């Protein structure tokens, strides 16, 4: 049977470190609670590697965040997605620390950024203070933990980067105390026929390999019979102490008859190459089953620099009559490991499962630009949009077109252009390009409107259509009523929502003066802090206008009182 096992043997206590001598005592912890991780460096995320570690905050917000060393704030950003409220601190030793998903900044920094927000009349801002303008001392409170941006729950996203190259490095290489005596877990093993003449266990398609745990703690797979060029892959994860999260592993090594064929680790990587994660995983499998198989061989378009060793791109040439002993070694950063042995015999067998070739009328050569006319829309793929050539599935339509499916990853953005000449000017205002999800619900795609054409740039294959939004956003108060006295209130809160194209902009005033309202899309709330402005009138007239992505707008007005 091939089930998930946590190996309790083969536990090594010495950490694995790279070539760089990282300082182990230069930084203090960013939090004053035990460090328990929800996410590790290099973890496989959607279209990117995780560039830091996610520290659990005991399911709470508002825990103080401390500067890990003396330094200077060099970047402050407030955004609806991504890291939300995030702080970047440069340190004299050449490193920059990053603190993301913050609830709020320390008072001095909060005042600094709010001044910018009021000047620009925008919640979302980004500033780059000069070095030394906002100095910090080691151990000083710089912010408070939160759940802003793309966070799915309260935690602190923490990074350490090189101040020169801006490459992130694994924070656990710097001596932070995180308990981990638990071995990685191996869930599944797979074998891939790569050459035209390759087959594995009577199949020309990917096959799953069964394995069992041995007395010494290693796993032994059932013998595979193969010929031609093959590759291997696995599904697995790491588990740290005190947490049930499925984290990313640190290093992976594949050896064949004692020779290392492929080896990579997550000591560091470049942000510029992060999207190449889609070549490390079996993206077709991911699109179908939402599972990430890590390939032990290097495929087309893979430009990742995480590899320490590569022989024959990690591919195994199987010759009939010979035997191959493959060893897979998966480690975490503390040296805990899981080992799997995969015996392979070179033997040609009658093929019972033939190769699944999904051929269509259009074969896309990725090194060339490709144009397709789909009737209602045209699609343009620049050269090298994809990692490899493939048969692309296209369907024409009057208002809806199909552009393949989510089993292929696009590395670069491509362009979809709809002809809207048949629509009136009024109809055009409410139309937008939408991508249909699995339930055929339209999802807004940024639409550029010029004359009789609508254009969208995207990296997502799928079904696209023209959708119409005629309904304006909704606004409702959450914690106050009309003409209510709000003397003891710390904040004003409203709920905003849009049923189709989504919220584009919002703007609020009190007695004609612009106020800063913090937008949290995850809860559809706008919040105004009464500390921001000293209201000099008892009667306060609030006016809030919210506009969706096609221009439908709603204005809400209300009067409240404060002494």
Coordinates of N, CA, C and O in Angstrom, one line a residue, residues 56-214:
X56 N 3.0 31.3 13.1 CA 1.7 31.3 13.8 C 1.6 32.3 14.9 O 2.6 32.5 15.6
X57 N 0.5 33.0 15.0 CA 0.3 34.0 16.1 C -0.8 33.6 17.0 O -1.5 34.5 17.5
X58 N -0.9 32.3 17.3 CA -1.8 31.8 18.3 C -3.3 32.2 17.9 O -4.1 32.5 18.8
X59 N -3.5 32.2 16.6 CA -4.8 32.6 16.1 C -5.3 33.9 16.5 O -6.5 34.2 16.5
X60 N -4.3 34.8 16.8 CA -4.7 36.2 17.2 C -4.0 37.2 16.3 O -3.1 36.9 15.6
X61 N -4.6 38.4 16.4 CA -4.0 39.5 15.7 C -3.5 40.5 16.8 O -3.9 40.4 18.0
X62 N -2.6 41.4 16.5 CA -2.2 42.4 17.4 C -1.0 42.1 18.3 O -0.7 42.9 19.2
X63 N -0.3 41.0 18.0 CA 0.9 40.7 18.8 C 2.0 41.6 18.3 O 2.2 41.9 17.1
X64 N 2.9 42.2 19.2 CA 3.9 43.1 18.8 C 5.0 42.4 18.0 O 5.4 41.2 18.3
X65 N 5.4 43.1 16.9 CA 6.5 42.6 16.1 C 7.7 43.4 16.3 O 7.6 44.7 16.4
X66 N 8.9 42.8 16.5 CA 10.1 43.4 16.9 C 11.1 43.5 15.7 O 11.2 42.5 14.9
X67 N 11.9 44.6 15.7 CA 13.0 44.6 14.7 C 14.0 43.6 15.1 O 14.4 43.5 16.3
X68 N 14.4 42.7 14.2 CA 15.3 41.6 14.5 C 16.8 42.1 14.7 O 17.6 41.4 15.3
X69 N 17.1 43.4 14.3 CA 18.4 44.0 14.5 C 18.3 45.5 14.2 O 17.2 45.9 13.7
X70 N 19.3 46.2 14.5 CA 19.3 47.6 14.2 C 19.2 47.8 12.7 O 19.6 46.9 11.9
X71 N 18.5 48.8 12.3 CA 18.3 49.0 10.8 C 17.6 50.2 10.5 O 17.3 51.1 11.4
X72 N 17.1 50.3 9.3 CA 16.4 51.5 8.8 C 15.3 51.0 7.8 O 15.5 50.1 7.0
X73 N 14.1 51.6 8.0 CA 13.0 51.2 7.1 C 13.3 51.7 5.7 O 13.5 52.9 5.6
X74 N 13.2 50.9 4.8 CA 13.5 51.3 3.4 C 12.3 51.1 2.5 O 12.3 51.6 1.3
X75 N 11.2 50.5 3.0 CA 10.0 50.3 2.1 C 8.8 50.1 3.0 O 8.9 49.3 3.9
X76 N 7.7 50.7 2.7 CA 6.5 50.5 3.4 C 5.4 50.4 2.3 O 5.3 51.2 1.5
X77 N 4.6 49.3 2.4 CA 3.6 49.1 1.4 C 2.3 48.7 2.1 O 2.3 47.9 3.0
X78 N 1.2 49.3 1.5 CA -0.1 48.9 2.0 C -0.9 48.6 0.7 O -1.1 49.4 -0.2
X79 N -1.4 47.3 0.6 CA -2.1 46.8 -0.5 C -3.2 45.9 -0.1 O -3.2 45.3 1.0
X80 N -4.2 45.7 -1.0 CA -5.3 44.9 -0.7 C -5.0 43.4 -0.7 O -5.6 42.6 0.0
X81 N -4.0 43.1 -1.6 CA -3.6 41.7 -1.7 C -2.1 41.5 -1.4 O -1.5 42.4 -0.8
X82 N -1.6 40.4 -1.8 CA -0.1 40.2 -1.5 C 0.1 40.2 -0.1 O -0.5 39.5 0.7
X83 N 1.1 40.9 0.3 CA 1.5 41.0 1.7 C 0.7 41.9 2.6 O 1.0 42.1 3.8
X84 N -0.3 42.6 2.0 CA -1.1 43.5 2.8 C -0.3 44.7 3.3 O 0.3 45.4 2.5
X85 N -0.3 44.9 4.6 CA 0.6 45.9 5.2 C 1.9 45.2 5.5 O 2.0 44.2 6.2
X86 N 3.0 45.8 4.8 CA 4.3 45.1 4.9 C 5.4 46.2 5.2 O 5.3 47.3 4.7
X87 N 6.4 45.7 5.9 CA 7.5 46.6 6.3 C 8.8 45.9 5.9 O 9.0 44.7 6.1
X88 N 9.7 46.7 5.3 CA 11.0 46.3 4.9 C 12.1 47.0 5.7 O 12.1 48.3 5.6
X89 N 13.0 46.3 6.3 CA 14.0 46.9 7.2 C 15.4 46.5 6.7 O 15.7 45.3 6.7
X90 N 16.2 47.4 6.3 CA 17.6 47.1 5.9 C 18.5 47.2 7.1 O 18.4 48.1 7.9
X91 N 19.4 46.2 7.2 CA 20.3 46.1 8.3 C 21.8 46.3 7.9 O 22.1 46.0 6.7
X92 N 22.6 46.8 8.7 CA 24.0 47.2 8.3 C 24.8 46.0 7.8 O 25.8 46.2 7.1
X93 N 24.4 44.7 8.2 CA 25.2 43.6 7.8 C 24.9 43.1 6.4 O 25.3 42.0 6.0
X94 N 24.0 43.8 5.6 CA 23.8 43.4 4.3 C 22.5 42.7 4.0 O 22.3 42.2 2.9
X95 N 21.7 42.5 5.1 CA 20.5 41.8 4.9 C 19.3 42.7 5.1 O 19.4 43.8 5.8
X96 N 18.1 42.3 4.5 CA 16.9 43.1 4.7 C 15.9 42.1 5.3 O 15.7 41.0 4.7
X97 N 15.2 42.5 6.3 CA 14.1 41.7 6.9 C 12.7 42.3 6.4 O 12.6 43.5 6.3
X98 N 11.8 41.3 6.2 CA 10.5 41.7 5.7 C 9.4 41.1 6.7 O 9.5 40.0 7.1
X99 N 8.4 42.0 6.9 CA 7.3 41.6 7.9 C 6.0 41.9 7.2 O 5.6 43.0 6.9
X100 N 5.2 40.8 6.9 CA 4.0 41.0 6.1 C 2.7 40.6 6.8 O 2.7 39.9 7.8
X101 N 1.6 41.0 6.2 CA 0.2 40.7 6.7 C 0.0 41.4 8.0 O -0.8 40.9 8.8
X102 N 0.6 42.6 8.2 CA 0.5 43.3 9.5 C -0.9 43.9 9.7 O -1.6 44.3 8.8
X103 N -1.3 44.0 11.0 CA -2.5 44.7 11.3 C -2.3 46.2 11.2 O -3.1 46.9 10.7
X104 N -1.2 46.6 11.8 CA -0.9 48.1 11.8 C 0.6 48.2 12.1 O 1.2 47.3 12.6
X105 N 1.1 49.4 11.8 CA 2.5 49.7 12.2 C 2.6 50.3 13.5 O 1.6 50.7 14.1
X106 N 3.9 50.4 14.1 CA 4.1 51.1 15.3 C 3.7 52.6 15.1 O 3.8 53.1 14.0
X107 N 3.4 53.3 16.2 CA 2.9 54.7 16.1 C 3.7 55.6 15.2 O 3.1 56.3 14.3
X108 N 5.0 55.6 15.3 CA 5.8 56.5 14.4 C 5.7 56.1 13.0 O 5.5 57.0 12.1
X109 N 5.7 54.8 12.6 CA 5.6 54.4 11.3 C 4.2 54.6 10.8 O 3.9 54.9 9.6
X110 N 3.2 54.3 11.6 CA 1.8 54.5 11.3 C 1.5 55.9 10.9 O 0.8 56.2 9.9
X111 N 2.1 56.9 11.7 CA 1.9 58.3 11.4 C 2.5 58.7 10.1 O 2.0 59.5 9.3
X112 N 3.7 58.1 9.8 CA 4.4 58.4 8.6 C 3.6 57.9 7.4 O 3.5 58.7 6.4
X113 N 3.1 56.7 7.4 CA 2.4 56.2 6.2 C 1.0 56.8 6.1 O 0.5 57.0 5.0
X114 N 0.4 57.1 7.2 CA -1.0 57.8 7.1 C -0.9 59.2 6.5 O -1.8 59.6 5.8
X115 N 0.2 59.8 6.7 CA 0.4 61.2 6.1 C 0.5 61.0 4.6 O -0.1 61.8 3.9
X116 N 1.1 60.0 4.2 CA 1.2 59.7 2.7 C -0.2 59.3 2.2 O -0.6 59.8 1.1
X117 N -0.9 58.5 2.9 CA -2.2 58.1 2.5 C -3.2 59.3 2.3 O -3.9 59.4 1.3
X118 N -3.1 60.2 3.3 CA -4.0 61.4 3.2 C -3.5 62.3 2.1 O -4.3 63.0 1.4
X119 N -2.2 62.4 1.9 CA -1.7 63.2 0.8 C -2.2 62.7 -0.6 O -2.6 63.5 -1.5
X120 N -2.1 61.4 -0.8 CA -2.5 60.8 -2.0 C -4.0 60.4 -2.1 O -4.5 60.0 -3.1
X121 N -4.7 60.6 -0.9 CA -6.1 60.2 -0.9 C -6.3 58.8 -1.4 O -7.1 58.5 -2.2
X122 N -5.5 57.9 -0.8 CA -5.5 56.5 -1.2 C -5.1 55.6 -0.1 O -4.1 55.8 0.6
X123 N -5.9 54.5 0.1 CA -5.5 53.5 1.1 C -4.3 52.7 0.7 O -3.4 52.5 1.5
X124 N -4.2 52.3 -0.6 CA -3.1 51.6 -1.1 C -2.0 52.5 -1.5 O -2.2 53.4 -2.4
X125 N -0.9 52.4 -0.8 CA 0.3 53.3 -1.1 C 1.6 52.4 -1.0 O 1.6 51.4 -0.4
X126 N 2.6 53.0 -1.5 CA 4.0 52.4 -1.4 C 5.0 53.5 -1.4 O 5.0 54.3 -2.2
X127 N 5.8 53.5 -0.3 CA 6.9 54.5 -0.2 C 8.2 53.9 0.1 O 8.3 52.8 0.6
X128 N 9.3 54.6 -0.3 CA 10.6 54.1 -0.1 C 11.4 55.2 0.7 O 12.1 56.0 0.1
X129 N 11.3 55.2 2.0 CA 12.1 56.2 2.8 C 13.6 56.0 2.6 O 14.1 55.0 2.3
X130 N 14.3 57.2 2.6 CA 15.7 57.2 2.5 C 16.3 56.4 3.6 O 15.8 56.4 4.8
X131 N 17.5 55.8 3.4 CA 18.2 55.0 4.5 C 18.5 56.0 5.6 O 19.1 57.0 5.3
X132 N 18.1 55.7 6.8 CA 18.4 56.5 7.9 C 17.2 57.5 8.3 O 17.2 58.1 9.3
X133 N 16.3 57.6 7.4 CA 15.1 58.5 7.6 C 14.2 57.9 8.8 O 13.7 58.7 9.6
X134 N 14.0 56.6 8.7 CA 13.2 56.0 9.8 C 14.1 54.9 10.4 O 14.1 53.7 10.0
X135 N 14.9 55.2 11.4 CA 15.8 54.3 12.0 C 15.1 53.4 13.1 O 14.1 53.8 13.7
X136 N 15.6 52.2 13.2 CA 15.1 51.3 14.2 C 16.2 50.7 15.0 O 17.3 50.5 14.5
X137 N 15.9 50.3 16.2 CA 16.8 49.6 17.1 C 16.4 48.2 17.3 O 15.2 47.9 17.2
X138 N 17.4 47.3 17.4 CA 17.1 45.9 17.7 C 16.1 45.7 18.9 O 16.4 46.3 19.9
X139 N 15.1 45.0 18.7 CA 14.1 44.8 19.8 C 13.0 45.8 19.9 O 12.1 45.7 20.7
X140 N 13.0 46.8 19.0 CA 12.0 47.8 19.1 C 10.8 47.3 18.4 O 10.8 46.6 17.4
X141 N 9.6 47.6 19.0 CA 8.3 47.3 18.4 C 8.1 48.1 17.1 O 8.2 49.3 17.1
X142 N 7.9 47.4 16.0 CA 7.8 48.1 14.7 C 6.4 47.9 14.1 O 6.0 48.7 13.2
X143 N 5.7 46.9 14.6 CA 4.3 46.7 14.0 C 3.6 45.7 14.9 O 4.1 45.3 15.9
X144 N 2.4 45.3 14.4 CA 1.6 44.4 15.1 C 1.0 43.4 14.1 O 0.6 43.7 13.0
X145 N 1.0 42.1 14.5 CA 0.6 41.0 13.6 C -0.9 41.2 13.2 O -1.7 41.7 13.9
X146 N -1.1 40.7 12.0 CA -2.5 40.8 11.5 C -2.9 39.7 10.5 O -2.3 38.6 10.5
X147 N -3.8 40.1 9.6 CA -4.3 39.1 8.6 C -4.6 39.9 7.3 O -5.5 39.5 6.6
X148 N -3.8 40.9 7.0 CA -4.1 41.7 5.8 C -3.6 41.1 4.5 O -2.7 40.2 4.6
X149 N -4.0 41.6 3.4 CA -3.6 41.1 2.1 C -4.1 39.8 1.8 O -5.2 39.4 2.1
X150 N -3.3 39.0 1.1 CA -3.7 37.6 0.7 C -3.6 36.6 1.8 O -3.6 35.4 1.5
X151 N -3.5 37.0 3.0 CA -3.5 36.0 4.1 C -4.8 35.3 4.3 O -5.8 35.8 4.2
X152 N -4.7 34.0 4.6 CA -5.9 33.1 4.9 C -6.2 33.0 6.3 O -7.1 32.3 6.7
X153 N -5.4 33.6 7.2 CA -5.6 33.5 8.6 C -4.5 34.3 9.3 O -3.4 34.6 8.7
X154 N -4.7 34.7 10.6 CA -3.7 35.5 11.3 C -2.3 34.8 11.3 O -2.2 33.7 11.8
X155 N -1.3 35.5 10.9 CA 0.1 35.0 11.0 C 1.1 36.1 10.6 O 0.6 37.1 10.0
X156 N 2.3 35.9 10.9 CA 3.4 36.9 10.4 C 4.2 36.2 9.3 O 4.8 35.1 9.5
X157 N 4.2 36.8 8.1 CA 5.0 36.4 7.0 C 6.4 37.1 7.3 O 6.5 38.3 7.3
X158 N 7.4 36.3 7.4 CA 8.8 36.9 7.7 C 9.8 36.4 6.7 O 9.9 35.2 6.4
X159 N 10.6 37.3 6.2 CA 11.6 37.0 5.2 C 13.0 37.6 5.7 O 13.0 38.6 6.4
X160 N 14.0 37.0 5.1 CA 15.4 37.7 5.2 C 15.9 37.6 3.7 O 16.0 36.5 3.1
X161 N 16.2 38.8 3.2 CA 16.7 38.9 1.8 C 18.1 39.5 1.9 O 18.5 40.2 2.8
X162 N 18.8 39.3 0.8 CA 20.1 40.0 0.5 C 19.7 41.5 0.1 O 18.9 41.7 -0.8
X163 N 20.3 42.4 0.8 CA 20.0 43.8 0.5 C 20.5 44.2 -0.9 O 20.0 45.1 -1.5
X164 N 21.5 43.5 -1.4 CA 22.1 43.8 -2.7 C 21.4 43.1 -3.8 O 20.9 43.7 -4.8
X165 N 21.3 41.8 -3.8 CA 20.6 41.0 -4.8 C 19.1 40.9 -4.7 O 18.4 40.6 -5.6
X166 N 18.6 41.2 -3.5 CA 17.2 41.1 -3.1 C 16.7 39.6 -3.2 O 15.5 39.3 -3.2
X167 N 17.6 38.7 -3.3 CA 17.2 37.3 -3.3 C 16.9 36.9 -1.8 O 17.6 37.1 -0.9
X168 N 15.7 36.2 -1.7 CA 15.4 35.7 -0.3 C 16.2 34.5 0.0 O 16.6 33.7 -0.8
X169 N 16.5 34.3 1.3 CA 17.1 33.1 1.8 C 16.3 32.5 2.9 O 15.5 33.2 3.5
X170 N 16.5 31.2 3.1 CA 15.8 30.5 4.1 C 16.0 31.1 5.5 O 17.2 31.0 6.0
X171 N 15.0 31.6 6.2 CA 15.2 32.3 7.5 C 15.8 31.3 8.5 O 16.4 31.7 9.5
X172 N 15.5 30.0 8.4 CA 15.9 29.0 9.3 C 17.4 28.8 9.3 O 18.0 28.1 10.1
X173 N 18.1 29.4 8.3 CA 19.6 29.3 8.2 C 20.3 30.3 9.2 O 21.5 30.3 9.3
X174 N 19.5 31.1 9.8 CA 20.0 32.2 10.7 C 19.9 31.9 12.2 O 20.1 32.8 13.0
X175 N 19.6 30.7 12.5 CA 19.7 30.3 13.9 C 18.4 30.5 14.7 O 18.4 30.4 15.9
X176 N 17.3 30.8 14.0 CA 16.0 30.9 14.8 C 15.6 29.6 15.4 O 15.7 28.5 14.7
X177 N 15.0 29.6 16.6 CA 14.7 28.4 17.3 C 13.3 27.9 16.9 O 12.3 28.5 17.4
X178 N 13.3 27.0 16.1 CA 12.0 26.3 15.7 C 12.2 24.8 15.9 O 13.1 24.2 15.3
X179 N 11.3 24.3 16.7 CA 11.4 22.9 17.1 C 11.0 22.0 15.9 O 10.0 22.1 15.3
X180 N 11.9 21.0 15.6 CA 11.6 20.1 14.5 C 12.4 18.8 14.6 O 13.6 18.8 14.3
X181 N 11.8 17.8 15.2 CA 12.4 16.5 15.2 C 11.6 15.5 14.5 O 11.7 14.3 14.6
X182 N 10.7 16.0 13.6 CA 9.8 15.2 12.8 C 10.2 15.0 11.4 O 10.6 16.0 10.8
X183 N 10.2 13.8 10.9 CA 10.7 13.5 9.6 C 9.7 13.9 8.5 O 8.5 13.9 8.7
X184 N 10.2 14.2 7.3 CA 9.3 14.4 6.2 C 8.4 13.2 5.9 O 8.7 12.1 6.4
X185 N 7.4 13.4 5.1 CA 6.4 12.4 4.8 C 6.3 12.2 3.3 O 6.3 13.1 2.6
X186 N 6.4 10.9 2.9 CA 6.2 10.6 1.5 C 4.9 10.0 1.3 O 4.4 9.0 1.9
X187 N 4.1 10.6 0.3 CA 2.8 10.1 0.0 C 2.7 9.2 -1.2 O 2.0 8.2 -1.1
X188 N 3.3 9.7 -2.3 CA 3.1 9.0 -3.6 C 4.4 9.0 -4.4 O 5.2 9.9 -4.3
X189 N 4.6 8.0 -5.2 CA 5.7 7.9 -6.1 C 5.2 7.7 -7.5 O 4.2 6.9 -7.7
X190 N 5.8 8.3 -8.5 CA 5.3 8.2 -9.9 C 6.5 8.0 -10.8 O 7.6 8.4 -10.5
X191 N 6.3 7.3 -11.9 CA 7.3 7.1 -13.0 C 6.7 7.6 -14.3 O 5.5 7.3 -14.6
X192 N 7.5 8.3 -15.1 CA 7.1 8.9 -16.3 C 7.9 8.3 -17.5 O 9.1 8.4 -17.5
X193 N 7.2 7.7 -18.5 CA 7.9 7.4 -19.8 C 8.2 8.7 -20.5 O 7.2 9.4 -20.9
X194 N 9.4 9.0 -20.8 CA 9.7 10.3 -21.4 C 10.1 10.2 -22.9 O 9.7 11.2 -23.7
X195 N 10.7 9.2 -23.3 CA 11.0 9.0 -24.8 C 9.9 8.3 -25.5 O 9.0 7.7 -24.8
X196 N 9.9 8.4 -26.8 CA 8.8 7.8 -27.6 C 8.8 6.3 -27.4 O 7.7 5.6 -27.5
X197 N 9.9 5.7 -27.2 CA 10.0 4.2 -27.0 C 9.9 3.7 -25.6 O 10.0 2.6 -25.3
X198 N 9.6 4.7 -24.7 CA 9.6 4.3 -23.2 C 8.3 3.7 -22.8 O 7.2 4.1 -23.3
X199 N 8.4 2.8 -21.9 CA 7.2 2.2 -21.3 C 7.6 1.8 -19.8 O 8.7 1.5 -19.5
X200 N 6.6 1.8 -19.0 CA 6.8 1.4 -17.6 C 5.6 0.5 -17.1 O 4.4 1.0 -17.3
X201 N 5.9 -0.6 -16.7 CA 4.9 -1.6 -16.2 C 3.7 -1.7 -17.2 O 2.6 -1.5 -16.9
X202 N 4.1 -2.0 -18.5 CA 3.2 -2.2 -19.6 C 2.4 -1.0 -20.0 O 1.3 -1.1 -20.6
X203 N 2.9 0.2 -19.6 CA 2.1 1.4 -19.9 C 3.1 2.5 -20.5 O 4.2 2.6 -20.2
X204 N 2.5 3.2 -21.5 CA 3.2 4.3 -22.1 C 2.9 5.7 -21.4 O 3.4 6.7 -21.8
X205 N 2.1 5.6 -20.3 CA 1.7 6.8 -19.6 C 2.3 6.8 -18.2 O 2.9 5.8 -17.8
X206 N 2.2 7.9 -17.5 CA 2.6 8.0 -16.1 C 2.0 6.9 -15.3 O 0.8 6.7 -15.4
X207 N 2.8 6.3 -14.4 CA 2.2 5.2 -13.6 C 2.6 5.6 -12.1 O 3.6 6.2 -11.8
X208 N 1.7 5.2 -11.2 CA 2.0 5.3 -9.8 C 2.7 4.0 -9.3 O 2.3 2.9 -9.6
X209 N 3.7 4.2 -8.4 CA 4.4 3.1 -7.9 C 4.0 2.8 -6.5 O 4.1 3.7 -5.6
X210 N 3.7 1.6 -6.2 CA 3.3 1.2 -4.8 C 4.6 1.0 -4.0 O 5.7 0.6 -4.5
X211 N 4.5 1.3 -2.7 CA 5.7 1.1 -1.8 C 5.2 0.8 -0.4 O 4.1 1.1 0.0
X212 N 6.2 0.2 0.3 CA 5.9 -0.2 1.7 C 7.1 0.2 2.6 O 8.2 0.3 2.2
X213 N 6.7 0.4 3.9 CA 7.8 0.8 4.8 C 8.5 -0.5 5.3 O 7.9 -1.5 5.6
X214 N 9.8 -0.4 5.4 CA 10.7 -1.5 5.8 C 11.0 -1.4 7.3 O 10.8 -0.3 8.0

